[in-house]
Coordinates of C-alpha atoms in Angstrom, one line a residue:
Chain W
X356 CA 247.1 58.4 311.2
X357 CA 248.0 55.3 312.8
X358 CA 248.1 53.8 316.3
X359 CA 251.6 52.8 316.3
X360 CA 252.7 57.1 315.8
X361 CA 250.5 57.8 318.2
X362 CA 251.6 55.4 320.6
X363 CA 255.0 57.0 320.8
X364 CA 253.2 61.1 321.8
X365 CA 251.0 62.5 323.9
X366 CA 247.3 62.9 323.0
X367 CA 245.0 65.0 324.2
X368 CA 243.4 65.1 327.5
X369 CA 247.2 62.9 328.1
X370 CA 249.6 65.8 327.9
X371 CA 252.3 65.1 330.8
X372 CA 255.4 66.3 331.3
X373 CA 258.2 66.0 334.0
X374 CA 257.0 69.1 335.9
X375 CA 253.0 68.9 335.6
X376 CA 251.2 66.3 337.6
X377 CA 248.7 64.2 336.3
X378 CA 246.5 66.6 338.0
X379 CA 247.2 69.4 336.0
X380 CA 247.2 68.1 332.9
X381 CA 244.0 66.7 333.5
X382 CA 242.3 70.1 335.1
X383 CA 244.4 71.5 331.8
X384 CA 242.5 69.4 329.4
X385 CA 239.3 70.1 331.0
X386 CA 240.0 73.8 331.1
X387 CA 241.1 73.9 327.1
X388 CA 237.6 71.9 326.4
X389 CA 235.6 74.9 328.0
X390 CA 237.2 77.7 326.6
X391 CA 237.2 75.7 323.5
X392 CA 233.4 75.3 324.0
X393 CA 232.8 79.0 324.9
X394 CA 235.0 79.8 321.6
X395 CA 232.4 77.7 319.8
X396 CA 229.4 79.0 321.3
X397 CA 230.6 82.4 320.8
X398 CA 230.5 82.3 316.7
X399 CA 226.9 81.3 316.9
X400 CA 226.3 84.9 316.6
X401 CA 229.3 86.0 314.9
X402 CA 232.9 85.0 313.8
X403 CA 235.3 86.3 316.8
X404 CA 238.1 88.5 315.9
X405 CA 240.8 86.4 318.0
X406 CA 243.2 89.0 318.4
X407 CA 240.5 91.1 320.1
X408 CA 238.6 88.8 322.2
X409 CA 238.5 90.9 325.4
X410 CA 236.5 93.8 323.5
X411 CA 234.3 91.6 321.4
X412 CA 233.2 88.6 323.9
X413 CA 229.7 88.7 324.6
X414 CA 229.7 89.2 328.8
X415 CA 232.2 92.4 327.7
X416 CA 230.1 95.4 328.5
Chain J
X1167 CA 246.4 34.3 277.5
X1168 CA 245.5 37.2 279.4
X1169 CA 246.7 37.0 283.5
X1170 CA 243.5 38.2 285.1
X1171 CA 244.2 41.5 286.1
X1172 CA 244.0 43.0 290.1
X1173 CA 241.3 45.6 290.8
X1174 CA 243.0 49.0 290.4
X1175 CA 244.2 50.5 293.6
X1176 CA 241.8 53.5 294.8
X1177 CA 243.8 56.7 294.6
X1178 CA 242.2 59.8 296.3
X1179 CA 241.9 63.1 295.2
X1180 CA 245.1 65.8 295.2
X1181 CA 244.4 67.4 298.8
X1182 CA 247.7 69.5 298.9
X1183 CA 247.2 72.6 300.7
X1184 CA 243.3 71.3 301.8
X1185 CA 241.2 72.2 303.7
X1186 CA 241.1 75.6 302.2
X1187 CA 242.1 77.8 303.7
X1188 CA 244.6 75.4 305.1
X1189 CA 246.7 78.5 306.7
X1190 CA 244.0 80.0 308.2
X1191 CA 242.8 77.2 309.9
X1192 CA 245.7 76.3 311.3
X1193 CA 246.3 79.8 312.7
X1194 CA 243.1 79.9 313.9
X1195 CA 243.5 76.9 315.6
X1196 CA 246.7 77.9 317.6
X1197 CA 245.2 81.0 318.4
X1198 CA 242.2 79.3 320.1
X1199 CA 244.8 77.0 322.4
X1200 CA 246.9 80.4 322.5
X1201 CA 244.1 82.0 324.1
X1202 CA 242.9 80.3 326.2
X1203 CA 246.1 79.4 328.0
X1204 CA 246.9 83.0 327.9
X1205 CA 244.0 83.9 329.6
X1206 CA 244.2 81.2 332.1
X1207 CA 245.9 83.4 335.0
X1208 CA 242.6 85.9 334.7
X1209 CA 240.7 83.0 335.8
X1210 CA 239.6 84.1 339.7
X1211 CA 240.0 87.9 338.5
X1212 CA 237.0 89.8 337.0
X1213 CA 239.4 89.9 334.2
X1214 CA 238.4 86.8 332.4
X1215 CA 237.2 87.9 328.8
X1216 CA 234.5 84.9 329.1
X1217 CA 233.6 85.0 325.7
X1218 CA 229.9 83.6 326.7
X1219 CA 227.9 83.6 329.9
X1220 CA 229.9 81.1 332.4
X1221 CA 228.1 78.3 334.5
X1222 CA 229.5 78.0 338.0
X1223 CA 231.1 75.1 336.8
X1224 CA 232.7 77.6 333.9
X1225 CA 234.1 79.8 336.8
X1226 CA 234.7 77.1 339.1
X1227 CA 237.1 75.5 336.5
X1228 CA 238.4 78.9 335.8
X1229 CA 239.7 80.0 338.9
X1230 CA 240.9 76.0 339.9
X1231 CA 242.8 76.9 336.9
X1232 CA 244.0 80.2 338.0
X1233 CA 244.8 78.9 341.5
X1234 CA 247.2 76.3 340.6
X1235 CA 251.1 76.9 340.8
X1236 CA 251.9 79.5 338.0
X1237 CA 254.5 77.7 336.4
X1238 CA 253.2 74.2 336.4
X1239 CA 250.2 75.5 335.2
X1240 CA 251.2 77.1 332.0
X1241 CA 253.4 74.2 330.8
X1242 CA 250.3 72.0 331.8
X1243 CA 248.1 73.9 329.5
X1244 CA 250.6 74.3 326.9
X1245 CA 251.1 70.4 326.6
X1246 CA 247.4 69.8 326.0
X1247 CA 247.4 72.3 323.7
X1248 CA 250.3 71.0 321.8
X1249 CA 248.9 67.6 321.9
X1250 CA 245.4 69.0 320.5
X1251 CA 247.2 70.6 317.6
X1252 CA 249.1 67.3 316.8
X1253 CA 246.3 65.4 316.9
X1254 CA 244.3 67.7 314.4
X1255 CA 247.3 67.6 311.9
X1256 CA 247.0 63.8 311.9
X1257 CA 243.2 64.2 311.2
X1258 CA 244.5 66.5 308.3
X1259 CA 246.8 63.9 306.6
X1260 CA 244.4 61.7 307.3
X1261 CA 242.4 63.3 305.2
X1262 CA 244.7 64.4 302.4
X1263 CA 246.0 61.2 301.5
X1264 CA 242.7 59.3 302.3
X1265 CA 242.0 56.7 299.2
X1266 CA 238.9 57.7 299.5
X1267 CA 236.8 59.9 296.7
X1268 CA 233.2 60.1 295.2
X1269 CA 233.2 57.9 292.4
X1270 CA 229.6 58.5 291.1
X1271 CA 229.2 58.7 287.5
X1272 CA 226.3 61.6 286.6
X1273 CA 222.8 60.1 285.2
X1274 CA 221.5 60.9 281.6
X1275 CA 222.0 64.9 280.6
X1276 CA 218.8 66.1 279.1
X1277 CA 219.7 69.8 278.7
X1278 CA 222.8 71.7 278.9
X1279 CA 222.7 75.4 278.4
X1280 CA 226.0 77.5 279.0
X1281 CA 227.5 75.6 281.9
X1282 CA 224.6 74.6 283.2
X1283 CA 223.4 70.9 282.7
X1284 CA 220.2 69.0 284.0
X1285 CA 220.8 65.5 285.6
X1286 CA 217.8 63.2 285.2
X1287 CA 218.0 60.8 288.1
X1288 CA 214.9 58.7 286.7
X1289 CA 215.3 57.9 282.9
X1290 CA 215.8 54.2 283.9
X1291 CA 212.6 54.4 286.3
X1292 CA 209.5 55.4 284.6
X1293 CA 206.3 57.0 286.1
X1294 CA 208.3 58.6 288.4
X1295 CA 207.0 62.3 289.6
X1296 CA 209.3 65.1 288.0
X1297 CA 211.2 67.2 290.7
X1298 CA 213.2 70.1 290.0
X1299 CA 216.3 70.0 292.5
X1300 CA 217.9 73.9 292.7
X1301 CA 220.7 73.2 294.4
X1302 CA 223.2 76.4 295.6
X1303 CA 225.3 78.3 293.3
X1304 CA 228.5 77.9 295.8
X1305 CA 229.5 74.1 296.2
X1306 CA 228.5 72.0 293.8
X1307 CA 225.2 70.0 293.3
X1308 CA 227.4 66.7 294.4
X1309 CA 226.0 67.0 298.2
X1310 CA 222.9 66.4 296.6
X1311 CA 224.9 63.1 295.2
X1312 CA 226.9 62.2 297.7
X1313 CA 227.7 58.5 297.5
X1314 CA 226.4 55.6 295.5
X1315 CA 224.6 55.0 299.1
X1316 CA 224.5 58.6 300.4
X1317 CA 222.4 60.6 297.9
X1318 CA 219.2 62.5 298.3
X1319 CA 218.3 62.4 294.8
X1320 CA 219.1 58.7 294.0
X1321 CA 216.8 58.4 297.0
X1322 CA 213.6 60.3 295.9
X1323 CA 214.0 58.2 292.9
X1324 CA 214.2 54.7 294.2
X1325 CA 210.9 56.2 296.1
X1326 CA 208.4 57.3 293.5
X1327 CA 209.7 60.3 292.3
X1328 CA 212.2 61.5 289.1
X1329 CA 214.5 64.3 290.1
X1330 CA 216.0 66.4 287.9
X1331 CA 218.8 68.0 289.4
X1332 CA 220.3 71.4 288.5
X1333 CA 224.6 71.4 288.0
X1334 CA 224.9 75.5 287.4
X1335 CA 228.4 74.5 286.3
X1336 CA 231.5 76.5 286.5
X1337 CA 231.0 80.1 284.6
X1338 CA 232.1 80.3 281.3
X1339 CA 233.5 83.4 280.0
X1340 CA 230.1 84.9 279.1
X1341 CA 228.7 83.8 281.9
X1342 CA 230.7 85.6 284.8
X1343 CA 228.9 88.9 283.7
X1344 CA 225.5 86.9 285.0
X1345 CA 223.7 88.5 287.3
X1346 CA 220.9 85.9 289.6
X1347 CA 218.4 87.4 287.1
X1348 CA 220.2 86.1 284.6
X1349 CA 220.6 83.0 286.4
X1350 CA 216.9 82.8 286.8
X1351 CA 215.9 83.8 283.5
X1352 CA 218.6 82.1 281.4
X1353 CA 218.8 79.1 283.8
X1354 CA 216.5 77.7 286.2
X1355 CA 213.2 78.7 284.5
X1356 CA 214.4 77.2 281.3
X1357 CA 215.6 74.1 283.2
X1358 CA 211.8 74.4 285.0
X1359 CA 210.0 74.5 281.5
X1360 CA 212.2 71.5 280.3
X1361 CA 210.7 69.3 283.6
X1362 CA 207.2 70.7 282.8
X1363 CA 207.6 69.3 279.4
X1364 CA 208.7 66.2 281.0
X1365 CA 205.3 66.0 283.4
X1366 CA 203.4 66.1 280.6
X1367 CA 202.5 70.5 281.2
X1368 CA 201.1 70.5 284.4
X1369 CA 202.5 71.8 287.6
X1370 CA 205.8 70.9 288.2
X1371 CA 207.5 70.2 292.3
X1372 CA 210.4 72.3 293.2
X1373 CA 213.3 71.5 295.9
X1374 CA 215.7 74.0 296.4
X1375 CA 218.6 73.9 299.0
X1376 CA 220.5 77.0 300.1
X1377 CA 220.5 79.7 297.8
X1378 CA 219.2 77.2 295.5
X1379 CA 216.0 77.3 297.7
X1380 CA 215.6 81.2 297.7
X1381 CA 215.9 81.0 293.4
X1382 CA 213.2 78.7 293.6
X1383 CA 211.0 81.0 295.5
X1384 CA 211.9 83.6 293.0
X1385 CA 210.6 80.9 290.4
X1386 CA 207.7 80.4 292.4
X1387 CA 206.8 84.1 292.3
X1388 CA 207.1 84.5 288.5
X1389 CA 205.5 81.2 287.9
X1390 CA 202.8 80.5 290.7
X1391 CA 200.5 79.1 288.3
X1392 CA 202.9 76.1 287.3
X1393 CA 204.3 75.4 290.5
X1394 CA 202.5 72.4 292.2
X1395 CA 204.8 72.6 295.6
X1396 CA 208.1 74.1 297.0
X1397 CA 210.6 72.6 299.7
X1398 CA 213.3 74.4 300.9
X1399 CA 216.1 73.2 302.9
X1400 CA 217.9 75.5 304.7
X1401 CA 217.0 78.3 302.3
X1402 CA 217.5 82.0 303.7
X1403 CA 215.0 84.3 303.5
X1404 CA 215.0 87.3 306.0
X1405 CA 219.0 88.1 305.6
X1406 CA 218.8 90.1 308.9
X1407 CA 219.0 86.8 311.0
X1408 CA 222.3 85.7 308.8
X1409 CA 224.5 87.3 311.4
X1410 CA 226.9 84.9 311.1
X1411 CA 227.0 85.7 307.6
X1412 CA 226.8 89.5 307.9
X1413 CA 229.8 89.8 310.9
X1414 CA 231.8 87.9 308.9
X1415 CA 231.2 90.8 306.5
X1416 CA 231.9 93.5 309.3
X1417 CA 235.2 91.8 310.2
X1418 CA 236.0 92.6 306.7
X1419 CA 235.1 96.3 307.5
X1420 CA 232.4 96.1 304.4
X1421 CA 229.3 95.8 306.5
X1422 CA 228.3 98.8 306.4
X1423 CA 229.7 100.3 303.8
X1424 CA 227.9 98.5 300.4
X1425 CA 230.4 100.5 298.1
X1426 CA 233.2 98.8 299.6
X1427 CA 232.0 95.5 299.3
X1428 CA 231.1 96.4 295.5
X1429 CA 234.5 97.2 295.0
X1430 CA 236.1 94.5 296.7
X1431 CA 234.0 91.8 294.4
X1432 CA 234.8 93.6 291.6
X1433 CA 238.2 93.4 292.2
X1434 CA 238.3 89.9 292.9
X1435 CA 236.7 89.6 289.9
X1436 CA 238.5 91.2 287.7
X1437 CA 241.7 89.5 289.0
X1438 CA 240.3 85.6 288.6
X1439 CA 237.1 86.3 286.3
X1440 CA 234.7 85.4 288.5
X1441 CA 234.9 84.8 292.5
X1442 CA 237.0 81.8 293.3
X1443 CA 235.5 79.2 295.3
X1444 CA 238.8 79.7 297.8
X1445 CA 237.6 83.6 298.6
X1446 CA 234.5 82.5 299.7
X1447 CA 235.9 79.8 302.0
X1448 CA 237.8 82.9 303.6
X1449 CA 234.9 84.2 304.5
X1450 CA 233.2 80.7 305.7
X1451 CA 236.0 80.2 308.2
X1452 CA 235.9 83.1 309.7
X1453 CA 231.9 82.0 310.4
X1454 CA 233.6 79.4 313.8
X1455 CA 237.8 79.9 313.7
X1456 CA 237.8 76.7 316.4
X1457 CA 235.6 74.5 313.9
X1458 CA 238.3 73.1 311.7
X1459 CA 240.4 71.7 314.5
X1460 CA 237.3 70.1 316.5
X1461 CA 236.4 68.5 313.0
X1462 CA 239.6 67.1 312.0
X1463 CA 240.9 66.2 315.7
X1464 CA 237.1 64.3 315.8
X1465 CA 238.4 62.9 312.2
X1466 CA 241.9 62.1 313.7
X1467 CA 240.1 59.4 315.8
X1468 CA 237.7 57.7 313.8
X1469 CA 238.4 53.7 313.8
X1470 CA 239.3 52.5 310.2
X1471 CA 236.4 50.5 309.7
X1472 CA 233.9 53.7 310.8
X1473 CA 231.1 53.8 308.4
X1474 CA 231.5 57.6 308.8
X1475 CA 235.2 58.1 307.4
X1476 CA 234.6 57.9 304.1
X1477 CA 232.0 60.1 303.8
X1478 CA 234.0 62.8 306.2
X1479 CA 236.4 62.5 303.4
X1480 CA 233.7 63.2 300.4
X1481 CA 232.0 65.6 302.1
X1482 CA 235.1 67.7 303.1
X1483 CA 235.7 67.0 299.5
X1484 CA 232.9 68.5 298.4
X1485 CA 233.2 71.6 300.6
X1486 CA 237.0 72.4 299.3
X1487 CA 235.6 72.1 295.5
X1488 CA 233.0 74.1 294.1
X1489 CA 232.4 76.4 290.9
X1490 CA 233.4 80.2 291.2
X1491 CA 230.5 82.5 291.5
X1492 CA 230.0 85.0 289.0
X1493 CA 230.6 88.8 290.3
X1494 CA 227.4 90.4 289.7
X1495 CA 225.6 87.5 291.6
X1496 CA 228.1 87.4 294.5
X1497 CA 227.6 91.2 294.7
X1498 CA 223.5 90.6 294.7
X1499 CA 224.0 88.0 297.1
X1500 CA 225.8 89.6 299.5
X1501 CA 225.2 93.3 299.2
X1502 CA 221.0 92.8 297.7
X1503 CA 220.6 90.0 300.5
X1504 CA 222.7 90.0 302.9
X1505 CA 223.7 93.7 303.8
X1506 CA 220.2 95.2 302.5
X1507 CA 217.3 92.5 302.7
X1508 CA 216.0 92.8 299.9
X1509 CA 214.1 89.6 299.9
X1510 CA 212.3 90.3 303.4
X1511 CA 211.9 94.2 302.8
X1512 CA 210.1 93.0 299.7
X1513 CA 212.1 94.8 296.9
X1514 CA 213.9 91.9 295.7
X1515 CA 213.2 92.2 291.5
X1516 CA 214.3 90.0 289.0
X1517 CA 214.6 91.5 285.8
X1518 CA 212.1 94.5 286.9
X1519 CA 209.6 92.1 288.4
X1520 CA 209.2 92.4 292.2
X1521 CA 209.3 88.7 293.8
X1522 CA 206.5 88.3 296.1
X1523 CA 206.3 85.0 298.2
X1524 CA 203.1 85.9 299.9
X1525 CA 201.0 85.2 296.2
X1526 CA 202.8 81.6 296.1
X1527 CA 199.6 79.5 297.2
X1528 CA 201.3 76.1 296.4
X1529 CA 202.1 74.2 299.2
X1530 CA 205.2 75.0 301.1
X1531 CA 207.8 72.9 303.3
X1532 CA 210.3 74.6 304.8
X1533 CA 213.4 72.6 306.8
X1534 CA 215.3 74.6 309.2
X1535 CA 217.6 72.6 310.9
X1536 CA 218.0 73.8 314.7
X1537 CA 222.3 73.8 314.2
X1538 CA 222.5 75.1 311.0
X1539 CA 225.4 78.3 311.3
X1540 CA 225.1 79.1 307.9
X1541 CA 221.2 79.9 307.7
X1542 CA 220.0 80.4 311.0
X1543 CA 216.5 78.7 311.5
X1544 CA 215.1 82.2 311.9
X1545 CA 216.5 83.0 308.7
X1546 CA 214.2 80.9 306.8
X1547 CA 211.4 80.0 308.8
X1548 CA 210.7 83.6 308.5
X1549 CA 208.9 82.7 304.9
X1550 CA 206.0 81.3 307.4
X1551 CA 204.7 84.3 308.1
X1552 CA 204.6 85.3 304.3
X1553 CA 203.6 82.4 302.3
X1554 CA 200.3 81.4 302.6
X1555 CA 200.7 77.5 302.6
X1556 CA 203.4 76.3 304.9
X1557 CA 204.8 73.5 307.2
X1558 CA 208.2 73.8 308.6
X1559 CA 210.3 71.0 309.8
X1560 CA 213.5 71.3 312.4
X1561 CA 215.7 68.5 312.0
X1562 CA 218.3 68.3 315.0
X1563 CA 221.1 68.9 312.3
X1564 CA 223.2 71.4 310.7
X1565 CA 222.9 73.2 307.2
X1566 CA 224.8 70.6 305.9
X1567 CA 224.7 67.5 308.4
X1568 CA 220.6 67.7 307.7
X1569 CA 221.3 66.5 304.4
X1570 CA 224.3 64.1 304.5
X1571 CA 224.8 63.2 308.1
X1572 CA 223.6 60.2 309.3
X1573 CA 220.6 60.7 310.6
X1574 CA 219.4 62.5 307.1
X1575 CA 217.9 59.3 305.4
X1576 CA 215.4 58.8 308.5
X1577 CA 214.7 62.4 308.7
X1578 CA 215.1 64.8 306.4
X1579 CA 215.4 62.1 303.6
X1580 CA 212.2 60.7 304.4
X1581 CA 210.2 64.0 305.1
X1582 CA 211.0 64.8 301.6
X1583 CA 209.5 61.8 300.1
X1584 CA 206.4 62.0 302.1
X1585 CA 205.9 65.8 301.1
X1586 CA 206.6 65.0 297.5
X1587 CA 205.0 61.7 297.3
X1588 CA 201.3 63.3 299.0
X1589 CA 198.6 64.8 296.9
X1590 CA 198.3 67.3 299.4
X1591 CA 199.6 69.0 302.6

């Protein structure tokens, strides 16, 4: 890890590309940090079976 | 003449292939990103697999998301994504070639039986209190013993007390058919008559972390007469609030189904000798699948000079290492405890004895840290409604941040000491 690799790529909460505006990649990286939080929040109470989040999340019926 | 020689260059530990299970993390990790992104279009539908109640905020964000122009959006989300996983694999080579390792040499051994050995961390301080430490019988003792200036034990001793702290050691071929009776019986009572010696006969304090911590209540119940007081840090009692635990168990298809799980450890067993630490750690990451890339992205950007890397790097350390568990006592942990309760229904019995908290006058401290994943505070406070004598303390920590993380030496640290140190609650 050093400051001189990282200088050269994106980091997160950065990512930019030709086509994506600074906009998006910002709303991106705020969007990735909820479901990343909701992910979190959701193996308080159990691990989560990725693959079958849609059945198994706990606002699912 | 002799040129005076450089101080040897630190070398870290071999951390190929680490964090275990290094595979799983890392799938688990694109899978999270994956996810999300994948789900992103949902976002303004009633769709959305919100995997926990949303805030407005939550669904405001979702459907800004949803809203955007299709394409954009998805190589938007993709680039963070790819930039997350990036930066958690340069917190993971951080970490494997850090320089960094515990270099703590053990204190004086005054008792080895088996595997087992007892650490006396106050030979070189006398009048110091005897403690027995219990620690768990999955890690080692070490987090116990962090760092020459990270340890809970070196602590209690600089502060009035003598700790002798359990190692339960890595099985030995006539140990992997011990069952946590034996453990008890062959073990941590003889190790407990050994510090009564040392205290001159009388009643003798017991700390006990983890599983170490519900052993010790087991102790307590065979030998209430001797024991003078108990803490317990993070110790589970009342299995049925380990649901972290017990779905990890269920995602294995061997929640309910005992028989299955029997067979399973046996089989494990029988192929290694005992249960290799790495099994287990299966089963620990599928407790939070997104943990390991929040951890070592978080890791990723830590200055050089942070007083926090190092022990990152020793305490990850400590969590890849570990002895193997024996397969009767992972089957009792996890079948006996975990998918039956024994210890709350009150048929728990150690070598035909039934272990009953509630006749356990001595005073009690229980820490449940209000994070802790691995024992839920509900877990183990639940022993306050059973023991007669007992104070419970929430530090804002987790199960294993309450005892190495830095606010541990002004909290946890120094509640210990104060409970150990007083004549009486």
């Amino acid at each position: 890890m050093t400051a001189d690799r990282n200088a050269t790529k994106s980091q997160p909460g950065q990512a930019a590309g030709d086509t994506a505006s600074d906009e998006l990649a910002a709303l991106a990286a705020r969007y990735l940090d909820m479901w990343e939080r909701h992910m979190s929040d959701l193996a308080r109470d159990g691990p989560v079976e990725l693959s079958g989040i849609s059945t198994r999340s706990k606002t699912s019926p | 003449m002799n040129a005076p020689q450089p101080p040897p260059t630190p070398v870290g530990a071999d951390r190929h292939g680490l964090p275990a299970p290094l595979v799983q993390h890392l799938a688990a990790a694109v899978e999270v990103l994956e996810s999300g992104a994948r789900f992103a279009p949902l976002g303004d539908t009633d769709r959305f697999p919100w995997p926990c109640a949303p805030t407005d905020a939550d669904r405001a964000l979702a459907r800004a998301v949803a809203n955007a122009p299709s394409v954009e959006m998805a190589l938007a989300l993709r680039l963070e994504a790819a930039a997350r996983l990036s930066e958690m694999l340069d917190g993971l080579k951080r970490y494997q070639t850090s320089p960094h390792c515990r270099t703590l040499d053990d204190p004086k051994v005054v008792w080895r039986q088996g595997s087992a050995r007892l650490l006396d961390f106050g030979a070189d301080q006398p009048g110091g209190r005897p403690l027995l430490v219990a620690p768990s019988l999955i890690n080692s003792h070490h987090v116990l013993d962090l760092d020459h200036d990270w340890s809970l034990v070196r602590h209690l001793a600089a502060n009035g007390l003598r700790p002798f702290l359990l190692d339960w050691g890595e099985p030995l071929m006539n140990e992997r058919s011990f069952t946590l009776s034996d453990y008890l019986a062959q073990r941590l009572i003889p190790a407990f008559d050994l510090v009564r010696q040392e205290a001159g006969g009388g009643k003798v304090p017991l700390l006990g972390y983890c599983m170490g911590g519900t052993l010790t209540i087991a102790l307590s119940s065979l030998r209430s007469m001797d024991v003078e007081r108990i803490a317990l840090i993070g110790s589970p009692w009342d299995f049925s609030h380990m649901t972290p635990m017990r779905s990890a168990l269920a995602a294995l298809g061997v929640a309910g189904e005992p028989s299955v799980l029997s067979d399973m450890i046996n089989r494990v067993g029988a192929c290694f000798g005992a249960i290799p630490m790495t099994a287990l750690q299966v089963v620990f990451a599928q407790l939070d699948p997104g943990l390991a890339a929040r951890k070592f992205r978080r890791f990723a950007r830590l200055p050089e000079t942070a007083a926090d890397l190092r022990k990152f790097v020793l305490i990850e350390d400590w969590l890849n290492a570990g002895p193997a568990l024996s397969a009767p006592a992972a089957k009792a942990a996890l079948i006996d405890w975990h998918l039956d309760n024994t210890t709350m229904r009150g048929t728990w019995k150690v070598n035909g004895q039934l272990i009953r908290p509630e006749t356990v006058a001595a005073p009690t401290l229980i820490c449940a840290a209000t994070e802790d994943r691995i024992t839920p505070p509900r877990a183990t406070e639940a022993l306050a409604a059973i023991m007669p004598n007992v104070r419970i303390s929430r530090p804002k920590a987790g199960h294993v941040g309450m005892v190495v993380g830095s606010g541990a030496p002004k909290s946890l640290w120094s509640e210990l000491t104060n409970f150990f140190r007083a004549e009486a609650l």
